[in-house]
CSV table of C-alpha atoms in Angstrom, one decimal:
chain,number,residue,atom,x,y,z
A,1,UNK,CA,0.0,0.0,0.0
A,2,UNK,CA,1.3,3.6,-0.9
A,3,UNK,CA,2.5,6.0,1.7
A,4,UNK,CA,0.8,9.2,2.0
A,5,UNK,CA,1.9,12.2,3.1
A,6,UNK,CA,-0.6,14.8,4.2
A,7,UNK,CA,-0.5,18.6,6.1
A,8,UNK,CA,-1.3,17.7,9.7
A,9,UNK,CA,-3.6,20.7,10.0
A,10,UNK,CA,-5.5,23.8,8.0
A,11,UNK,CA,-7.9,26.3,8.6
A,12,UNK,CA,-10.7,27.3,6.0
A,13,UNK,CA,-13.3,30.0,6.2
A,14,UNK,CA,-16.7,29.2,6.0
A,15,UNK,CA,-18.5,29.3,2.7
A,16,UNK,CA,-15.0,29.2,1.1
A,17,UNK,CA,-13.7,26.1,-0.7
A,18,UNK,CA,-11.2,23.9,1.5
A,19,UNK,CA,-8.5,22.2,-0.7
A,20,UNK,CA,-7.1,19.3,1.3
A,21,UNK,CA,-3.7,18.1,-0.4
A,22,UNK,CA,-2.0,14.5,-0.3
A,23,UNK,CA,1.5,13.2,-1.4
A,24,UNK,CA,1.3,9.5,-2.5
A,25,UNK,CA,4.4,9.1,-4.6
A,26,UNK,CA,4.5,5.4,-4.4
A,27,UNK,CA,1.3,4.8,-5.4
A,28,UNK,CA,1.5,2.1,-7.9
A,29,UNK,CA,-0.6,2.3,-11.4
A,30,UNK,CA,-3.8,-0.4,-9.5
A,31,UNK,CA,-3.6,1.3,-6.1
A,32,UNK,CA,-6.8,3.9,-5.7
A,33,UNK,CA,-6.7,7.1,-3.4
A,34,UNK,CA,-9.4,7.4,-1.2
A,35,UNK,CA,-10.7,9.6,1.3
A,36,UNK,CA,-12.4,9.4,4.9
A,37,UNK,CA,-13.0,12.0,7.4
A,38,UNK,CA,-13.5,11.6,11.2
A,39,UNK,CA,-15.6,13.7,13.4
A,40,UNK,CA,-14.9,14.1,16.4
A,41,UNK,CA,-15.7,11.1,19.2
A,42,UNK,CA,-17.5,9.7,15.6
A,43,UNK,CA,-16.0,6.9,13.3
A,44,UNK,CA,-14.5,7.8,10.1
A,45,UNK,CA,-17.0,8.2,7.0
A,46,UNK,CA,-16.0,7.6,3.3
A,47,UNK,CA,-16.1,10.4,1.4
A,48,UNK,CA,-15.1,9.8,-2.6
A,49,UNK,CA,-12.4,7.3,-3.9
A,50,UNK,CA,-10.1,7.8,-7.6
A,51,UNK,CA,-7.9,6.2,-9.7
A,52,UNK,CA,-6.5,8.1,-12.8
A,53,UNK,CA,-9.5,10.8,-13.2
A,54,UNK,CA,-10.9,13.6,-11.2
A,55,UNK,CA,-14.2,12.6,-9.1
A,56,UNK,CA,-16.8,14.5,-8.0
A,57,UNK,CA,-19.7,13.3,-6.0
A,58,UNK,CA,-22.7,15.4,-3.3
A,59,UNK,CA,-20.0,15.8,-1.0
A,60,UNK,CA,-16.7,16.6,-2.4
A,61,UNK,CA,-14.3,16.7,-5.6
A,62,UNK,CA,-10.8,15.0,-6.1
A,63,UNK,CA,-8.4,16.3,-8.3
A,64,UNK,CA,-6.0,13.0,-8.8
A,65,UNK,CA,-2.4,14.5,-10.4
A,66,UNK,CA,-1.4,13.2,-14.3
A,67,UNK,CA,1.2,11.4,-12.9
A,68,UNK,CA,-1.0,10.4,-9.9
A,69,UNK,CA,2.1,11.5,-7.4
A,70,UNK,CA,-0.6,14.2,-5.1
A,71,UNK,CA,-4.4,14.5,-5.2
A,72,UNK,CA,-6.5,17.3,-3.6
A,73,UNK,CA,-9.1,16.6,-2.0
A,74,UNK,CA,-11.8,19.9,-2.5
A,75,UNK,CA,-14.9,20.3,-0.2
A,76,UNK,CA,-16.3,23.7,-2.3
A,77,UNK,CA,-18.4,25.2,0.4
A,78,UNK,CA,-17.4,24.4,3.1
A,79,UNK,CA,-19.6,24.4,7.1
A,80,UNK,CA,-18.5,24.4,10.3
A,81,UNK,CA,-20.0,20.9,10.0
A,82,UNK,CA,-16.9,19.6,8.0
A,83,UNK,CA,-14.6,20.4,10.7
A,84,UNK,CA,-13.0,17.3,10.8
A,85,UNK,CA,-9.7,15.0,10.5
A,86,UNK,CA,-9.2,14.1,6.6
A,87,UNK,CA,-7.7,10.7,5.8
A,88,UNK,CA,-6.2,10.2,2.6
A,89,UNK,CA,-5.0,6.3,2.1
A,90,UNK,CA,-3.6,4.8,-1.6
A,91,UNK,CA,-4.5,1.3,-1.2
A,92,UNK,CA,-5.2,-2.0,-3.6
A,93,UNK,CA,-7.6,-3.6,-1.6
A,94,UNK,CA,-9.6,-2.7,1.1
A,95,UNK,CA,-9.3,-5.1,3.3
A,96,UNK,CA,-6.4,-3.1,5.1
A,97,UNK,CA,-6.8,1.0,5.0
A,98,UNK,CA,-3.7,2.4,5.8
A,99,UNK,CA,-5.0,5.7,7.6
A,100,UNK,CA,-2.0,7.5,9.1
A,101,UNK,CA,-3.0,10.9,11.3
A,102,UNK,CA,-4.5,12.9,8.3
A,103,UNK,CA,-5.1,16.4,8.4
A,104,UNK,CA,-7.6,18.7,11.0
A,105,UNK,CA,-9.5,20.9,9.3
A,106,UNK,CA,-10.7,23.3,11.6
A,107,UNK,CA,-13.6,25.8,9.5
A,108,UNK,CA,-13.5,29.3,10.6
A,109,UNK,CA,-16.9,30.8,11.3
B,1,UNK,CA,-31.7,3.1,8.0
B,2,UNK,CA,-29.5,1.2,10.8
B,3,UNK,CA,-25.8,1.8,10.6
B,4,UNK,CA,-23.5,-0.2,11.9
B,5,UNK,CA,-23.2,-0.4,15.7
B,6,UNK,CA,-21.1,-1.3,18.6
B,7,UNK,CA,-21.6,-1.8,22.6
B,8,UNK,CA,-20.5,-1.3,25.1
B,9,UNK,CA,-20.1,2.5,23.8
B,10,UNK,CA,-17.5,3.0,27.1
B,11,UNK,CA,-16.3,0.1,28.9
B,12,UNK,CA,-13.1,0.7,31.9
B,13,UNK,CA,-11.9,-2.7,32.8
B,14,UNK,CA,-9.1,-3.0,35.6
B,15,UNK,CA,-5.7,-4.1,34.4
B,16,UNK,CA,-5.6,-8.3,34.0
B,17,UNK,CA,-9.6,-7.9,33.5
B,18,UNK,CA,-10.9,-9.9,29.7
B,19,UNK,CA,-13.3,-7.4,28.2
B,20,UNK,CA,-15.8,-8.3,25.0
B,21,UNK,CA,-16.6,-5.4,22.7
B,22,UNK,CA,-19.5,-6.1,20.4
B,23,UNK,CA,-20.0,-5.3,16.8
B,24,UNK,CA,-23.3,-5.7,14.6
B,25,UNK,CA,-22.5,-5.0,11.1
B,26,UNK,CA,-25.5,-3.9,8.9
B,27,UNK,CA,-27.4,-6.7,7.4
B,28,UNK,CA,-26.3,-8.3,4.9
B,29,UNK,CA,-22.6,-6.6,4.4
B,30,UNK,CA,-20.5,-9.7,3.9
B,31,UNK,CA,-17.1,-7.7,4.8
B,32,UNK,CA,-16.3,-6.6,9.0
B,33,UNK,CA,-13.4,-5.3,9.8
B,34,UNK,CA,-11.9,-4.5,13.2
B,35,UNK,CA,-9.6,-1.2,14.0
B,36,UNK,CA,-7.4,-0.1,17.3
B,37,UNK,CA,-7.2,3.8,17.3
B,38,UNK,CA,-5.2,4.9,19.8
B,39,UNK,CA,-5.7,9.0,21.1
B,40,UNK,CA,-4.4,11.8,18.3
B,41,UNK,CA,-4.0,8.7,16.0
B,42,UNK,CA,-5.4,7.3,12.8
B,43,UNK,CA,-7.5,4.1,12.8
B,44,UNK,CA,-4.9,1.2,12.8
B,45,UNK,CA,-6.4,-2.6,10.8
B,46,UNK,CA,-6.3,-5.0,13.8
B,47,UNK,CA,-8.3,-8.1,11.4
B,48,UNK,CA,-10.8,-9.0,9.0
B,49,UNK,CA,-14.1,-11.2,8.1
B,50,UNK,CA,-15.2,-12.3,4.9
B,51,UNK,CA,-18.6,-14.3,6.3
B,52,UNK,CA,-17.4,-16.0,9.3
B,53,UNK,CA,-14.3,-16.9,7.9
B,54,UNK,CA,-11.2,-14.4,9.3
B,55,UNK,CA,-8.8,-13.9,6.5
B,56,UNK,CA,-6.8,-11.4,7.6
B,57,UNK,CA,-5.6,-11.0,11.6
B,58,UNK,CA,-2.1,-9.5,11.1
B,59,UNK,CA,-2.9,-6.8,12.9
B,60,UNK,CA,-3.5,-8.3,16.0
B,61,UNK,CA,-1.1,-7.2,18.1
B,62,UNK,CA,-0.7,-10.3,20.6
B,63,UNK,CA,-2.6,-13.3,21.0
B,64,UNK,CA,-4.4,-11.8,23.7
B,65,UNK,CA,-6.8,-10.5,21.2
B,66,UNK,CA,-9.5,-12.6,19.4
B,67,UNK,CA,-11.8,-12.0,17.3
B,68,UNK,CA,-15.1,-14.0,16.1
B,69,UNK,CA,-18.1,-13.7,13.9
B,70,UNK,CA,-19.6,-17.5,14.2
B,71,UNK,CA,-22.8,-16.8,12.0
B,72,UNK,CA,-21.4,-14.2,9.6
B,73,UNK,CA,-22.8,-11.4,10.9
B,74,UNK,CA,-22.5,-10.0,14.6
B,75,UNK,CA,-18.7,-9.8,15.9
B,76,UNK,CA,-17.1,-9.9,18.9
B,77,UNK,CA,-13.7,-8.6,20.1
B,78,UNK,CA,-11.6,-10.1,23.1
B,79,UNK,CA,-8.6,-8.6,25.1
B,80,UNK,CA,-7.8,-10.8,27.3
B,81,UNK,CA,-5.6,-9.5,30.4
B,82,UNK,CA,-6.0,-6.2,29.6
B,83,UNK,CA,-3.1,-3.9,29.9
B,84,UNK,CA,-3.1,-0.1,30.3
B,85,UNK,CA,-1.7,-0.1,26.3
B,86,UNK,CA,-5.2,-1.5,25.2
B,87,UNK,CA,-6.6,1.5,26.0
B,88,UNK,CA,-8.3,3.0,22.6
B,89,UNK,CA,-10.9,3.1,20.8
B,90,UNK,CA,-12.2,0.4,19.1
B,91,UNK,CA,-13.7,0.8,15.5
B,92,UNK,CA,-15.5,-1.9,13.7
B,93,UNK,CA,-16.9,-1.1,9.8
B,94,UNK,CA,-18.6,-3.5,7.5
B,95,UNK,CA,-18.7,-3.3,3.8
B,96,UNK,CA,-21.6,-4.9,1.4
B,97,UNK,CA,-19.0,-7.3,-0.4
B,98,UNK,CA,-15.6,-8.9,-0.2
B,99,UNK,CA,-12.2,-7.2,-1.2
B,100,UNK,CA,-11.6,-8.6,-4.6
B,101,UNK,CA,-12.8,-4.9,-5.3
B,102,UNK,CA,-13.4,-1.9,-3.1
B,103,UNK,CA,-16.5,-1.3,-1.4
B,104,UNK,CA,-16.9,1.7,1.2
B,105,UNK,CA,-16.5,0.9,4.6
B,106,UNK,CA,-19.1,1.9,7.1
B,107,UNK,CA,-18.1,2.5,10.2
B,108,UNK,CA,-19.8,2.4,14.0
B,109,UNK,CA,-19.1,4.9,16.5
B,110,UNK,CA,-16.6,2.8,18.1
B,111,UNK,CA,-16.1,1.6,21.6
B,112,UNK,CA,-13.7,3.7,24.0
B,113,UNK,CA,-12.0,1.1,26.4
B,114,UNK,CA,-10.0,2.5,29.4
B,115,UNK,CA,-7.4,-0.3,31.2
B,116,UNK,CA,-7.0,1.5,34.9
């Protein structure tokens, strides 16, 4: 399973778009990138999962890289509701996510 | 409709007590998983189900844990002789089929264990 690499925390205002980066340079051409977030005292909910192209689904937009080295994770509006820890795990199966200590988001009212 | 859920939601056990932490997955979701997440930490893989059938327990981390699912559907952790470094949280998630491909994991709200 790829490595990721991710900011351990970032602020975004509210009603502004939050861009959540990831580093997954060894992420080999079958492994996907997927993303989970954790609220707190809550257990972590999927969000939107990519392999070569961009994603975009009712709760977010992933920008996956040409090379597929970074992805960004976007939530376009975001609410003091998505205050949250963002996961970001490169994995070939999914019987093992690899979470590491993602990023806090903290939204700024 | 019902997610998946877990009980005890707290549970403090005294060191060298054996604790059972309870998982039911939602119906019909083939996959369970079990996760150790330790305070300001990221869910860690302690094992998974396919059915009843555990393929995967390399994240264990000593045989004082074991894990069941006898029917293929409700789970059950054990730590015996609990030590203060089993304190956690304890996540379980199902998913609707097996890993040959991904399916999204569902998570329950976990179960906080506390080793005095």
């Amino acid at each position: 399973d790829a490595k990721t690499t991710q900011p351990p925390s970032m602020d975004c205002a509210e009603g502004r778009a939050a861009n959540l980066p990831c580093n997954h340079s060894t992420i080999s051409g079958n492994e996907y990138v997927y993303w989970y977030r954790q609220i707190h005292s809550q257990g972590p909910q999927y969000i939107i999962h990519g392999l070569k192209n961009n994603e975009t689904n009712e709760m977010a937009s992933l920008i996956i890289t040409e090379d597929r080295k970074s992805s960004t994770l976007i939530l376009p509006h975001a609410t003091l509701r998505d205050t949250a820890v963002y996961y970001c795990i490169g994995t070939g199966g999914a019987n093992n996510l690899f979470f590491g200590t993602g990023t806090r988001l903290t939204v700024i009212p | 409709g019902a997610g998946v859920s877990q009980s005890p939601r707290y549970k403090v056990a005294k060191r060298g007590q054996d604790v059972a932490l309870r998982c039911d997955p939602i119906s019909g979701h083939v996959s369970l998983f079990w996760y150790q997440q330790a305070l300001g930490q990221g869910p860690e893989f302690l094992t998974y189900f396919q059915n009843e059938a555990q393929l995967d327990k390399s994240g264990l981390p000593s045989d004082r844990f074991f894990a069941e699912r006898p029917e293929g559907s409700v789970s059950t952790l054990k730590i015996q002789r609990t030590q203060q470094e089993d304190s956690a949280v304890y996540l379980c998630a199902s998913s609707l089929g097996a890993t040959s491909s991904y399916n999204e994991q569902f998570f329950g709200p976990g179960t906080r264990l506390t080793v005095l």
